CSV table of C-alpha atoms in Angstrom, one decimal:
chain,number,residue,atom,x,y,z
T,1,MET,CA,90.1,36.7,-72.8
T,2,SER,CA,91.5,34.6,-69.9
T,3,LEU,CA,89.4,32.7,-67.4
T,4,SER,CA,90.8,34.4,-64.4
T,5,SER,CA,89.8,37.9,-65.9
T,6,SER,CA,86.3,36.5,-66.3
T,7,TYR,CA,86.2,35.5,-62.7
T,8,LEU,CA,87.3,38.9,-61.6
T,9,ASP,CA,84.9,40.5,-63.9
T,10,LEU,CA,82.2,39.3,-61.7
T,11,LEU,CA,83.5,40.3,-58.2
T,12,PRO,CA,82.6,44.2,-58.3
T,13,LEU,CA,79.1,43.4,-59.6
T,14,ASP,CA,76.2,43.8,-57.1
T,15,LEU,CA,75.1,40.2,-57.4
T,16,LEU,CA,72.5,40.6,-54.7
T,17,PRO,CA,69.9,43.5,-55.3
T,18,PRO,CA,68.8,44.7,-51.8
T,19,GLU,CA,65.3,43.9,-52.7
T,20,VAL,CA,66.0,40.1,-53.2
T,21,CYS,CA,66.1,39.1,-49.4
T,22,SER,CA,62.9,38.5,-47.7
T,23,LEU,CA,61.0,38.1,-50.9
T,24,LEU,CA,59.2,35.0,-49.7
T,25,ASN,CA,56.6,35.0,-47.3
T,26,PRO,CA,56.6,31.9,-44.7
T,27,ALA,CA,52.9,32.5,-44.2
T,28,ALA,CA,52.1,32.3,-48.0
T,29,ILE,CA,50.2,29.4,-49.9
T,30,TYR,CA,52.2,28.2,-52.8
T,31,ALA,CA,50.5,26.6,-55.9
T,32,ASN,CA,51.6,23.6,-57.9
T,33,ASN,CA,48.3,23.8,-60.1
T,34,GLU,CA,46.0,26.7,-60.7
T,35,ILE,CA,43.0,26.7,-58.4
T,36,SER,CA,40.2,29.0,-57.6
T,37,LEU,CA,38.7,28.6,-54.1
T,38,ARG,CA,35.6,30.1,-55.4
T,39,ASP,CA,34.9,26.6,-57.2
T,40,VAL,CA,35.4,24.8,-53.9
T,41,GLU,CA,32.2,24.0,-52.1
T,42,VAL,CA,33.6,21.3,-49.7
T,43,TYR,CA,36.6,21.3,-47.4
T,44,GLY,CA,38.1,18.2,-46.0
T,45,PHE,CA,40.9,17.6,-43.3
T,46,ASP,CA,43.3,15.2,-41.7
T,47,TYR,CA,43.6,15.6,-38.0
T,48,ASP,CA,47.2,15.2,-36.8
T,49,TYR,CA,49.6,17.9,-38.1
T,50,THR,CA,46.8,19.5,-40.1
T,51,LEU,CA,43.8,20.6,-37.9
T,52,ALA,CA,46.2,20.0,-34.9
T,53,GLN,CA,49.9,21.4,-35.2
T,54,TYR,CA,52.2,19.8,-32.7
T,55,ALA,CA,55.2,21.2,-31.0
T,56,ASP,CA,58.5,19.6,-31.4
T,57,ALA,CA,58.6,18.5,-27.8
T,58,LEU,CA,56.6,15.6,-28.8
T,59,HIS,CA,59.4,14.0,-30.7
T,60,PRO,CA,61.7,13.3,-27.8
T,61,GLU,CA,58.9,11.6,-25.9
T,62,ILE,CA,58.3,9.2,-28.9
T,63,PHE,CA,61.9,8.4,-29.3
T,64,SER,CA,62.3,7.7,-25.6
T,65,ALA,CA,59.4,5.5,-25.3
T,66,ALA,CA,60.2,3.5,-28.3
T,67,ARG,CA,63.8,3.1,-27.3
T,68,ASP,CA,62.8,1.8,-23.7
T,69,ILE,CA,60.2,-0.6,-25.4
T,70,LEU,CA,63.1,-1.8,-27.6
T,71,ILE,CA,65.0,-2.6,-24.5
T,72,GLU,CA,62.3,-3.9,-22.2
T,73,HIS,CA,60.1,-5.8,-24.4
T,74,TYR,CA,62.3,-6.7,-27.5
T,75,LYS,CA,65.4,-7.4,-25.3
T,76,TYR,CA,67.7,-5.1,-26.9
T,77,PRO,CA,70.9,-4.0,-25.2
T,78,GLU,CA,70.7,-1.8,-22.0
T,79,GLY,CA,73.5,0.5,-23.6
T,80,ILE,CA,71.1,1.8,-26.0
T,81,ARG,CA,69.5,3.8,-23.2
T,82,LYS,CA,72.3,6.2,-23.3
T,83,TYR,CA,71.1,7.5,-26.6
T,84,ASP,CA,68.8,11.0,-26.4
T,85,TYR,CA,66.9,12.2,-29.3
T,86,ASN,CA,68.8,14.6,-31.6
T,87,PRO,CA,66.3,17.0,-33.4
T,88,SER,CA,69.0,18.2,-35.9
T,89,PHE,CA,69.9,14.8,-37.2
T,90,ALA,CA,67.4,13.6,-39.8
T,91,ILE,CA,64.9,15.5,-42.0
T,92,ARG,CA,61.6,14.3,-43.6
T,93,GLY,CA,61.7,12.6,-46.9
T,94,LEU,CA,64.8,10.6,-46.5
T,95,HIS,CA,65.0,6.9,-47.8
T,96,TYR,CA,66.2,4.0,-45.8
T,97,ASP,CA,67.9,1.0,-47.6
T,98,ILE,CA,67.0,-1.8,-45.2
T,99,GLN,CA,69.7,-4.4,-46.4
T,100,LYS,CA,72.4,-1.8,-46.3
T,101,SER,CA,71.5,0.1,-43.1
T,102,LEU,CA,71.7,3.3,-45.2
T,103,LEU,CA,69.7,6.4,-44.5
T,104,MET,CA,70.1,8.7,-47.3
T,105,LYS,CA,68.5,11.6,-49.3
T,106,ILE,CA,67.4,10.9,-52.9
T,107,ASP,CA,66.9,13.5,-55.7
T,108,ALA,CA,63.8,13.5,-58.1
T,109,PHE,CA,65.9,11.5,-60.6
T,110,HIS,CA,66.6,8.6,-58.2
T,111,TYR,CA,70.3,9.6,-57.4
T,112,VAL,CA,71.7,9.7,-54.1
T,113,GLN,CA,73.0,13.1,-53.1
T,114,LEU,CA,76.6,12.4,-52.1
T,115,GLY,CA,77.5,13.6,-48.6
T,116,THR,CA,73.9,12.5,-47.4
T,117,ALA,CA,74.4,8.9,-46.8
T,118,TYR,CA,74.6,7.6,-43.1
T,119,ARG,CA,75.1,4.4,-41.6
T,120,GLY,CA,74.1,4.8,-37.9
T,121,LEU,CA,75.3,8.1,-36.9
T,122,GLN,CA,78.4,8.1,-39.1
T,123,PRO,CA,78.5,9.5,-42.8
T,124,VAL,CA,79.4,6.7,-45.4
T,125,PRO,CA,82.1,7.9,-47.9
T,126,ASP,CA,80.9,8.8,-51.4
T,127,GLU,CA,83.1,6.1,-52.8
T,128,GLU,CA,81.5,3.5,-50.6
T,129,VAL,CA,78.0,4.7,-51.5
T,130,ILE,CA,78.8,4.3,-55.3
T,131,ASP,CA,80.4,1.0,-54.9
T,132,LEU,CA,77.3,-0.3,-52.8
T,133,TYR,CA,75.1,0.5,-55.8
T,134,GLY,CA,77.2,-1.1,-58.4
T,135,GLY,CA,79.4,1.9,-59.4
T,136,THR,CA,76.7,4.4,-59.6
T,137,GLN,CA,74.6,6.9,-57.4
T,138,HIS,CA,71.5,5.8,-59.0
T,139,ILE,CA,68.8,3.7,-57.2
T,140,PRO,CA,66.9,1.5,-59.8
T,141,LEU,CA,63.1,2.1,-60.2
T,142,TYR,CA,62.0,-1.4,-59.1
T,143,GLN,CA,63.5,-0.9,-55.5
T,144,MET,CA,61.6,2.3,-54.8
T,145,SER,CA,58.7,2.6,-56.9
T,146,GLY,CA,56.0,1.5,-54.4
T,147,PHE,CA,53.0,3.9,-54.7
T,148,TYR,CA,53.3,4.5,-50.9
T,149,GLY,CA,56.9,5.0,-50.8
T,150,LYS,CA,57.7,1.5,-50.1
T,151,GLY,CA,59.8,-0.6,-52.4
T,152,PRO,CA,61.0,-4.2,-51.9
T,153,SER,CA,64.1,-3.0,-49.8
T,154,ILE,CA,64.0,0.8,-49.5
T,155,LYS,CA,61.2,2.8,-47.3
T,156,GLN,CA,60.8,6.5,-47.6
T,157,PHE,CA,59.9,8.4,-44.4
T,158,MET,CA,57.3,10.8,-45.3
T,159,ASP,CA,55.4,11.9,-42.2
T,160,ILE,CA,56.6,14.2,-39.4
T,161,PHE,CA,56.3,11.2,-36.8
T,162,SER,CA,59.0,9.6,-38.8
T,163,LEU,CA,61.5,12.0,-37.4
T,164,PRO,CA,62.0,10.1,-34.1
T,165,GLU,CA,61.8,6.7,-35.9
T,166,MET,CA,64.9,7.9,-38.0
T,167,ALA,CA,66.7,9.0,-35.1
T,168,LEU,CA,66.0,5.7,-33.2
T,169,LEU,CA,67.0,3.5,-36.0
T,170,SER,CA,70.2,5.6,-36.6
T,171,CYS,CA,71.1,5.3,-32.9
T,172,VAL,CA,70.4,1.6,-32.6
T,173,VAL,CA,72.6,0.8,-35.8
T,174,ASP,CA,75.3,3.0,-34.3
T,175,TYR,CA,75.3,1.0,-31.1
T,176,PHE,CA,75.4,-2.3,-32.8
T,177,LEU,CA,78.1,-1.3,-35.1
T,178,GLY,CA,80.0,0.5,-32.4
T,179,HIS,CA,80.1,-2.7,-30.2
T,180,SER,CA,80.8,-5.1,-33.1
T,181,LEU,CA,77.6,-6.9,-32.7
T,182,GLU,CA,76.3,-9.1,-35.5
T,183,PHE,CA,72.5,-8.3,-36.5
T,184,ASP,CA,70.3,-8.9,-39.3
T,185,GLN,CA,69.3,-5.5,-40.9
T,186,ALA,CA,65.7,-6.5,-41.7
T,187,HIS,CA,65.1,-7.7,-38.1
T,188,LEU,CA,66.4,-4.5,-36.7
T,189,TYR,CA,64.6,-2.3,-39.0
T,190,LYS,CA,61.3,-4.1,-38.3
T,191,ASP,CA,61.9,-4.0,-34.4
T,192,VAL,CA,62.6,-0.3,-34.5
T,193,THR,CA,59.4,0.3,-36.7
T,194,ASP,CA,57.2,-2.0,-34.4
T,195,ALA,CA,58.5,-0.3,-31.3
T,196,ILE,CA,57.5,3.2,-32.8
T,197,ARG,CA,54.2,1.7,-33.8
T,198,ASP,CA,53.7,0.6,-30.2
T,199,VAL,CA,53.9,4.1,-28.9
T,200,HIS,CA,50.8,5.0,-31.1
T,201,VAL,CA,49.0,1.6,-30.8
T,202,LYS,CA,49.3,1.6,-26.8
T,203,GLY,CA,47.9,5.1,-26.8
T,204,LEU,CA,51.1,6.7,-25.1
T,205,MET,CA,51.5,9.8,-27.5
T,206,TYR,CA,47.5,10.4,-27.1
T,207,GLN,CA,48.2,10.3,-23.2
T,208,TRP,CA,51.0,12.9,-23.4
T,209,ILE,CA,49.1,15.2,-25.6
T,210,GLU,CA,45.9,15.1,-23.6
T,211,GLN,CA,47.8,15.5,-20.3
T,212,ASP,CA,49.3,19.0,-21.5
T,213,MET,CA,47.5,20.3,-24.6
T,214,GLU,CA,49.1,23.9,-24.0
T,215,LYS,CA,52.5,22.4,-24.4
T,216,TYR,CA,52.1,20.1,-27.5
T,217,ILE,CA,49.0,21.6,-29.6
T,218,LEU,CA,50.0,24.9,-31.5
T,219,ARG,CA,48.0,27.4,-33.3
T,220,GLY,CA,44.7,26.0,-32.0
T,221,ASP,CA,43.0,29.4,-32.0
T,222,GLU,CA,44.0,29.8,-35.8
T,223,THR,CA,42.5,26.5,-36.6
T,224,PHE,CA,39.2,27.6,-35.1
T,225,ALA,CA,39.5,30.8,-37.0
T,226,VAL,CA,39.9,28.9,-40.2
T,227,LEU,CA,37.0,26.5,-39.9
T,228,SER,CA,34.7,29.3,-38.7
T,229,ARG,CA,35.4,31.4,-41.5
T,230,LEU,CA,34.8,28.6,-44.0
T,231,VAL,CA,31.5,27.8,-42.5
T,232,ALA,CA,30.5,31.4,-42.3
T,233,HIS,CA,30.9,31.7,-46.1
T,234,GLY,CA,28.7,28.6,-46.5
T,235,LYS,CA,31.3,25.9,-47.2
T,236,GLN,CA,30.7,22.3,-46.1
T,237,LEU,CA,33.4,20.6,-43.9
T,238,PHE,CA,34.5,17.0,-43.0
T,239,LEU,CA,37.2,15.4,-41.1
T,240,ILE,CA,38.9,12.0,-42.0
T,241,THR,CA,41.5,10.9,-39.7
T,242,ASN,CA,43.3,7.6,-38.4
T,243,SER,CA,43.1,9.0,-35.0
T,244,PRO,CA,40.7,7.7,-32.3
T,245,PHE,CA,37.6,9.6,-31.4
T,246,SER,CA,38.4,10.3,-27.7
T,247,PHE,CA,41.8,11.9,-28.7
T,248,VAL,CA,40.2,13.9,-31.5
T,249,ASP,CA,37.4,15.0,-29.2
T,250,LYS,CA,39.7,16.3,-26.5
T,251,GLY,CA,42.0,18.1,-28.9
T,252,MET,CA,39.1,19.7,-31.0
T,253,ARG,CA,37.5,20.9,-27.6
T,254,HIS,CA,40.8,22.4,-26.5
T,255,MET,CA,41.2,24.3,-29.9
T,256,VAL,CA,37.6,24.9,-31.0
T,257,GLY,CA,35.3,24.4,-28.1
T,258,PRO,CA,32.7,21.7,-26.9
T,259,ASP,CA,30.4,22.4,-29.9
T,260,TRP,CA,33.2,21.6,-32.6
T,261,ARG,CA,31.2,18.8,-34.2
T,262,GLN,CA,28.6,21.5,-35.3
T,263,LEU,CA,31.3,22.9,-37.6
T,264,PHE,CA,31.6,19.6,-39.6
T,265,ASP,CA,29.1,17.9,-42.0
T,266,VAL,CA,30.8,14.5,-41.6
T,267,VAL,CA,33.5,13.3,-38.9
T,268,ILE,CA,35.1,9.9,-39.6
T,269,VAL,CA,37.7,8.6,-37.1
T,270,GLN,CA,40.1,5.4,-37.4
T,271,ALA,CA,39.8,5.5,-41.0
T,272,ASP,CA,42.6,3.5,-41.6
T,273,LYS,CA,44.1,5.7,-44.5
T,274,PRO,CA,45.5,4.9,-47.0
T,275,SER,CA,43.3,1.8,-47.4
T,276,PHE,CA,40.3,3.9,-46.7
T,277,PHE,CA,40.8,5.3,-50.1
T,278,THR,CA,41.1,2.0,-52.0
T,279,ASP,CA,39.5,-0.8,-49.9
T,280,ARG,CA,35.7,-0.9,-50.6
T,281,ARG,CA,35.1,-3.8,-48.1
T,282,LYS,CA,34.8,-1.8,-44.8
T,283,PRO,CA,31.6,-0.5,-44.0
T,284,PHE,CA,31.1,2.7,-42.0
T,285,ARG,CA,30.2,2.1,-38.1
T,286,LYS,CA,28.5,4.9,-36.1
T,287,LEU,CA,29.8,5.7,-32.6
T,288,ASP,CA,27.5,6.9,-29.6
T,289,GLU,CA,28.4,9.9,-27.3
T,290,LYS,CA,30.8,7.5,-25.4
T,291,GLY,CA,32.5,6.3,-28.3
T,292,SER,CA,31.1,2.7,-28.3
T,293,LEU,CA,30.2,1.0,-31.7
T,294,GLN,CA,26.7,1.0,-32.8
T,295,TRP,CA,25.2,-1.8,-34.9
T,296,ASP,CA,23.0,0.3,-37.2
T,297,ARG,CA,23.3,0.0,-40.9
T,298,ILE,CA,24.5,3.2,-42.2
T,299,THR,CA,22.4,4.8,-45.1
T,300,SER,CA,23.5,8.3,-44.5
T,301,LEU,CA,26.3,10.4,-43.0
T,302,GLU,CA,24.6,12.8,-40.5
T,303,LYS,CA,25.8,16.1,-39.3
T,304,GLY,CA,27.0,15.9,-35.6
T,305,LYS,CA,27.4,12.2,-35.5
T,306,ILE,CA,30.7,10.2,-35.4
T,307,TYR,CA,31.8,7.5,-37.8
T,308,ARG,CA,34.6,4.9,-37.7
T,309,GLN,CA,36.6,3.3,-40.5
T,310,GLY,CA,34.4,2.9,-43.7
T,311,ASN,CA,35.7,3.7,-47.3
T,312,LEU,CA,35.9,6.4,-49.8
T,313,PHE,CA,33.6,4.8,-52.2
T,314,ASP,CA,30.6,4.7,-49.8
T,315,PHE,CA,31.5,8.2,-48.6
T,316,LEU,CA,31.4,9.4,-52.3
T,317,ARG,CA,28.1,7.6,-52.5
T,318,LEU,CA,26.4,9.1,-49.5
T,319,THR,CA,27.6,12.5,-49.8
T,320,GLU,CA,27.9,13.0,-53.6
T,321,TRP,CA,31.0,15.1,-52.9
T,322,ARG,CA,33.2,14.7,-55.8
T,323,GLY,CA,35.7,16.0,-58.2
T,324,PRO,CA,37.4,19.5,-58.0
T,325,ARG,CA,34.8,21.0,-55.7
T,326,VAL,CA,36.3,19.3,-52.9
T,327,LEU,CA,39.7,20.3,-51.4
T,328,TYR,CA,41.1,18.0,-49.0
T,329,PHE,CA,44.2,18.9,-46.6
T,330,GLY,CA,46.7,16.6,-45.0
T,331,ASP,CA,50.4,16.2,-44.1
T,332,HIS,CA,51.3,12.9,-45.5
T,333,LEU,CA,51.7,12.9,-49.3
T,334,TYR,CA,51.0,9.3,-49.7
T,335,SER,CA,48.4,8.4,-47.1
T,336,ASP,CA,46.4,11.6,-47.3
T,337,LEU,CA,46.8,13.0,-50.9
T,338,ALA,CA,48.0,10.7,-53.4
T,339,ASP,CA,45.0,8.5,-54.1
T,340,LEU,CA,42.4,11.5,-53.9
T,341,MET,CA,44.3,13.7,-56.5
T,342,LEU,CA,45.3,10.8,-58.9
T,343,ARG,CA,42.0,8.6,-58.7
T,344,HIS,CA,39.4,10.8,-57.8
T,345,GLY,CA,40.2,14.3,-58.9
T,346,TRP,CA,40.0,16.1,-55.7
T,347,ARG,CA,42.0,19.1,-55.1
T,348,THR,CA,44.5,18.7,-52.4
T,349,GLY,CA,46.4,20.9,-50.1
T,350,ALA,CA,49.7,19.7,-48.3
T,351,ILE,CA,50.6,20.8,-44.8
T,352,ILE,CA,54.5,21.2,-44.6
T,353,PRO,CA,55.4,22.7,-41.2
T,354,GLU,CA,59.2,22.6,-42.3
T,355,LEU,CA,58.5,25.1,-44.9
T,356,GLU,CA,58.3,28.2,-42.7
T,357,ARG,CA,61.8,27.5,-41.5
T,358,GLU,CA,63.1,26.6,-44.7
T,359,ILE,CA,61.8,30.0,-46.2
T,360,ARG,CA,63.4,32.1,-43.4
T,361,ILE,CA,66.7,30.5,-44.1
T,362,ILE,CA,66.1,31.3,-48.0
T,363,ASN,CA,65.4,34.9,-47.0
T,364,THR,CA,68.9,35.4,-45.0
T,365,GLU,CA,71.6,37.2,-46.9
T,366,GLN,CA,74.1,34.4,-46.3
T,367,TYR,CA,71.9,32.0,-48.2
T,368,MET,CA,71.2,34.4,-51.0
T,369,HIS,CA,74.7,35.5,-51.5
T,370,SER,CA,76.0,31.9,-51.6
T,371,LEU,CA,73.3,30.6,-53.9
T,372,THR,CA,74.0,33.7,-56.2
T,373,TRP,CA,77.7,33.2,-56.2
T,374,GLN,CA,77.1,29.4,-57.0
T,375,GLN,CA,75.1,30.1,-60.0
T,376,ALA,CA,77.6,32.7,-61.2
T,377,LEU,CA,80.3,30.0,-60.9
T,378,THR,CA,78.0,27.6,-62.7
T,379,GLY,CA,77.6,30.1,-65.4
T,380,LEU,CA,81.4,30.6,-65.7
T,381,LEU,CA,82.0,26.8,-65.9
T,382,GLU,CA,79.5,26.3,-68.5
T,383,ARG,CA,80.6,29.2,-70.6
T,384,MET,CA,84.5,28.7,-70.2
T,385,GLN,CA,84.6,24.9,-70.2
T,386,THR,CA,85.8,25.1,-74.0
T,387,TYR,CA,89.3,26.4,-72.9
T,388,GLN,CA,91.3,23.2,-72.5
T,389,ASP,CA,94.8,24.4,-72.2
T,390,ALA,CA,96.8,23.4,-68.9
T,391,GLU,CA,96.3,26.9,-67.1
T,392,SER,CA,92.6,26.8,-68.1
T,393,ARG,CA,92.1,23.3,-66.9
T,394,GLN,CA,93.7,24.3,-63.5
T,395,VAL,CA,91.5,27.4,-63.3
T,396,LEU,CA,88.4,25.5,-64.0
T,397,ALA,CA,89.1,22.9,-61.4
T,398,ALA,CA,89.5,25.5,-58.8
T,399,TRP,CA,86.2,27.0,-59.8
T,400,MET,CA,84.5,23.4,-59.4
T,401,LYS,CA,86.1,23.0,-56.0
T,402,GLU,CA,84.9,26.5,-54.8
T,403,ARG,CA,81.4,25.7,-56.3
T,404,GLN,CA,81.3,22.4,-54.3
T,405,GLU,CA,82.5,24.1,-51.1
T,406,LEU,CA,79.5,26.6,-51.6
T,407,ARG,CA,77.1,24.0,-52.1
T,408,CYS,CA,78.0,22.3,-48.9
T,409,ILE,CA,77.8,25.6,-47.0
T,410,THR,CA,74.4,26.1,-48.4
T,411,LYS,CA,73.2,22.7,-47.6
T,412,ALA,CA,74.3,22.8,-44.0
T,413,LEU,CA,72.2,26.1,-43.6
T,414,PHE,CA,69.3,23.9,-43.6
T,415,ASN,CA,70.6,20.6,-41.8
T,416,ALA,CA,74.1,19.5,-41.4
T,417,GLN,CA,73.7,16.1,-42.5
T,418,PHE,CA,71.0,16.2,-45.1
T,419,GLY,CA,70.3,19.8,-46.1
T,420,SER,CA,66.9,20.9,-47.3
T,421,ILE,CA,63.9,18.7,-47.6
T,422,PHE,CA,63.0,20.2,-50.9
T,423,ARG,CA,66.3,20.3,-52.8
T,424,THR,CA,69.7,18.4,-53.4
T,425,PHE,CA,72.4,20.5,-54.4
T,426,HIS,CA,70.5,21.7,-57.6
T,427,ASN,CA,67.9,19.1,-58.2
T,428,PRO,CA,64.5,18.8,-56.5
T,429,THR,CA,64.3,16.0,-53.8
T,430,TYR,CA,62.3,12.9,-54.3
T,431,PHE,CA,60.1,14.4,-51.6
T,432,SER,CA,59.7,17.7,-53.7
T,433,ARG,CA,58.7,15.5,-56.8
T,434,ARG,CA,55.9,13.9,-54.9
T,435,LEU,CA,54.8,17.3,-53.3
T,436,VAL,CA,54.3,18.7,-56.8
T,437,ARG,CA,52.5,15.5,-58.1
T,438,PHE,CA,50.1,15.1,-55.3
T,439,SER,CA,49.3,18.5,-54.1
T,440,ASP,CA,47.7,21.7,-55.8
T,441,LEU,CA,48.6,23.8,-52.9
T,442,TYR,CA,51.2,23.6,-50.0
T,443,MET,CA,51.7,25.6,-47.1
T,444,ALA,CA,53.4,25.6,-43.5
T,445,SER,CA,50.0,25.6,-41.6
T,446,LEU,CA,46.3,25.5,-42.2
T,447,SER,CA,46.4,29.1,-40.7
T,448,CYS,CA,47.8,30.5,-43.9
T,449,LEU,CA,44.3,30.2,-45.4
T,450,LEU,CA,43.6,33.1,-43.2
T,451,ASN,CA,45.7,35.4,-45.3
T,452,TYR,CA,43.4,34.9,-48.5
T,453,ARG,CA,39.8,35.5,-49.5
T,454,VAL,CA,37.7,32.5,-49.7
T,455,ASP,CA,37.2,33.2,-53.4
T,456,PHE,CA,41.0,33.6,-54.1
T,457,THR,CA,42.5,32.1,-57.3
T,458,PHE,CA,46.1,30.5,-56.7
T,459,TYR,CA,48.2,30.7,-59.9
T,460,PRO,CA,51.5,28.7,-60.1
T,461,ARG,CA,54.4,30.6,-61.4
T,462,ARG,CA,55.7,29.8,-64.7
T,463,THR,CA,59.0,28.2,-64.1
T,464,PRO,CA,61.1,27.7,-67.2
T,465,LEU,CA,61.8,24.5,-68.6
T,466,GLN,CA,65.5,24.3,-69.6
T,467,HIS,CA,65.0,25.0,-73.2
T,468,GLU,CA,62.9,28.2,-72.1
T,469,ALA,CA,65.5,29.6,-69.8
T,470,PRO,CA,68.3,31.5,-71.6
T,471,LEU,CA,67.6,34.4,-69.5
T,472,TRP,CA,66.4,33.1,-66.4
T,473,MET,CA,67.3,34.2,-62.8
T,474,ASP,CA,70.7,32.6,-62.3
T,475,GLN,CA,71.9,34.3,-65.5
T,476,LEU,CA,69.9,37.7,-65.0
T,477,CYS,CA,71.3,38.1,-61.3
T,478,THR,CA,75.0,37.3,-62.2
T,479,GLY,CA,75.3,39.4,-65.5
T,480,CYS,CA,75.9,36.1,-67.4
T,481,MET,CA,73.6,37.2,-70.2
T,482,LYS,CA,75.1,35.3,-72.9
T,483,THR,CA,73.6,31.9,-72.2
T,484,PRO,CA,73.7,29.6,-74.2
T,485,PHE,CA,77.0,31.2,-75.1
T,486,LEU,CA,76.4,30.5,-78.7
T,487,GLY,CA,79.2,33.0,-79.8
T,488,ASP,CA,81.8,31.1,-77.6
T,489,MET,CA,80.8,28.0,-78.5
T,490,ALA,CA,80.0,28.5,-82.4
T,491,HIS,CA,83.4,26.8,-83.2
T,492,ILE,CA,82.1,23.5,-82.1
T,493,ARG,CA,79.7,23.3,-84.9
């Protein structure tokens, strides 16, 4: 049997059954862990990007304001003002090596995905990336093992607000490099981060949203429907957010109405997550109707009242809401979900807005054909690698080249620079690894709950471990039914 004939044997096959496309529902909820909503008595929510979904139009505003702060307050070169926000540049979950000025995508095994490392706005050649890390693509654990995504020299961008931050950081580095200006990487990183922080601290973002809620807040009616439905079924609700009360109040009035607080048993603002979950020292403070601090000692958390700061340990003591009967939703895997799942046993739901777009791409024929043919080639490479004569090696090299080209095409369907937020070429991303670890459920928006009964049980699909998968999908859909090809490889033993 020749290698070429094995390749040709696959070509006439219908590699993609008609029913495969559009199998995934962008409005579905996906389970990492089995969970029955029947057992959930208490539902908790973050506010930004959870109860309130924001339009992408907010990102250029954040970018431009932070860029101008850099120029006017940090005295950065006026030439930086020529840069505008590029919504297609970065994706969530990327890592930034501060000392090397490298923005890059890292997989679940701490390997940089080659072809996804950028310094400024320019790609860094694979050979240079490998050289920068001592001859390997691997990032050592000690550099990136911080619980909240902050190692000693590498930062992971995990929330959606980080998209304009990554874009601005890349533009500023691009300007300095393009004009041969010397700079300290750590100073530049801190200045950009502080400028982005100033946009939030000075209330600029809050002002933009409050001035045009129709433009910036999405799916408000669906948020109202979710909350009303849960209350109607006897569930208790609470809100824990880092945002200030005046901002949350205006947004909730827009989405739910003036009596929104009657839906919640407890409302906590300016909570200072994630330290809210770990620092026992900060007491709760009550706010009056105008948002002014009160001096009362808090001995209970009352429905309809507003509380500021506090800590989770007092929250648990005062509410007695503990363990798996509590389900909390948030968009930030570290700041919202990690502590609650690992330290306190709450069930958690991750809001991943990018999921909707990625599923729509996965459902396209172009993606499915590309992925299926990649898997077919991978099966051939695995099966035929024992042929080592000169002609066979040449054929194998051609298959490897074609496979790599297909991988690049598939990557670009999601994002030309960095690909999917969930996968490198074949491995899960570091972001995906954290998503699986810190969330029981994940979905594109809170409104996905409306597609399920309040007593629905979510069952995770049994995905195979490698030793369990001799006939898994990549072989079943390509006709390569002989994995692990023991017949062809028997002579090795």
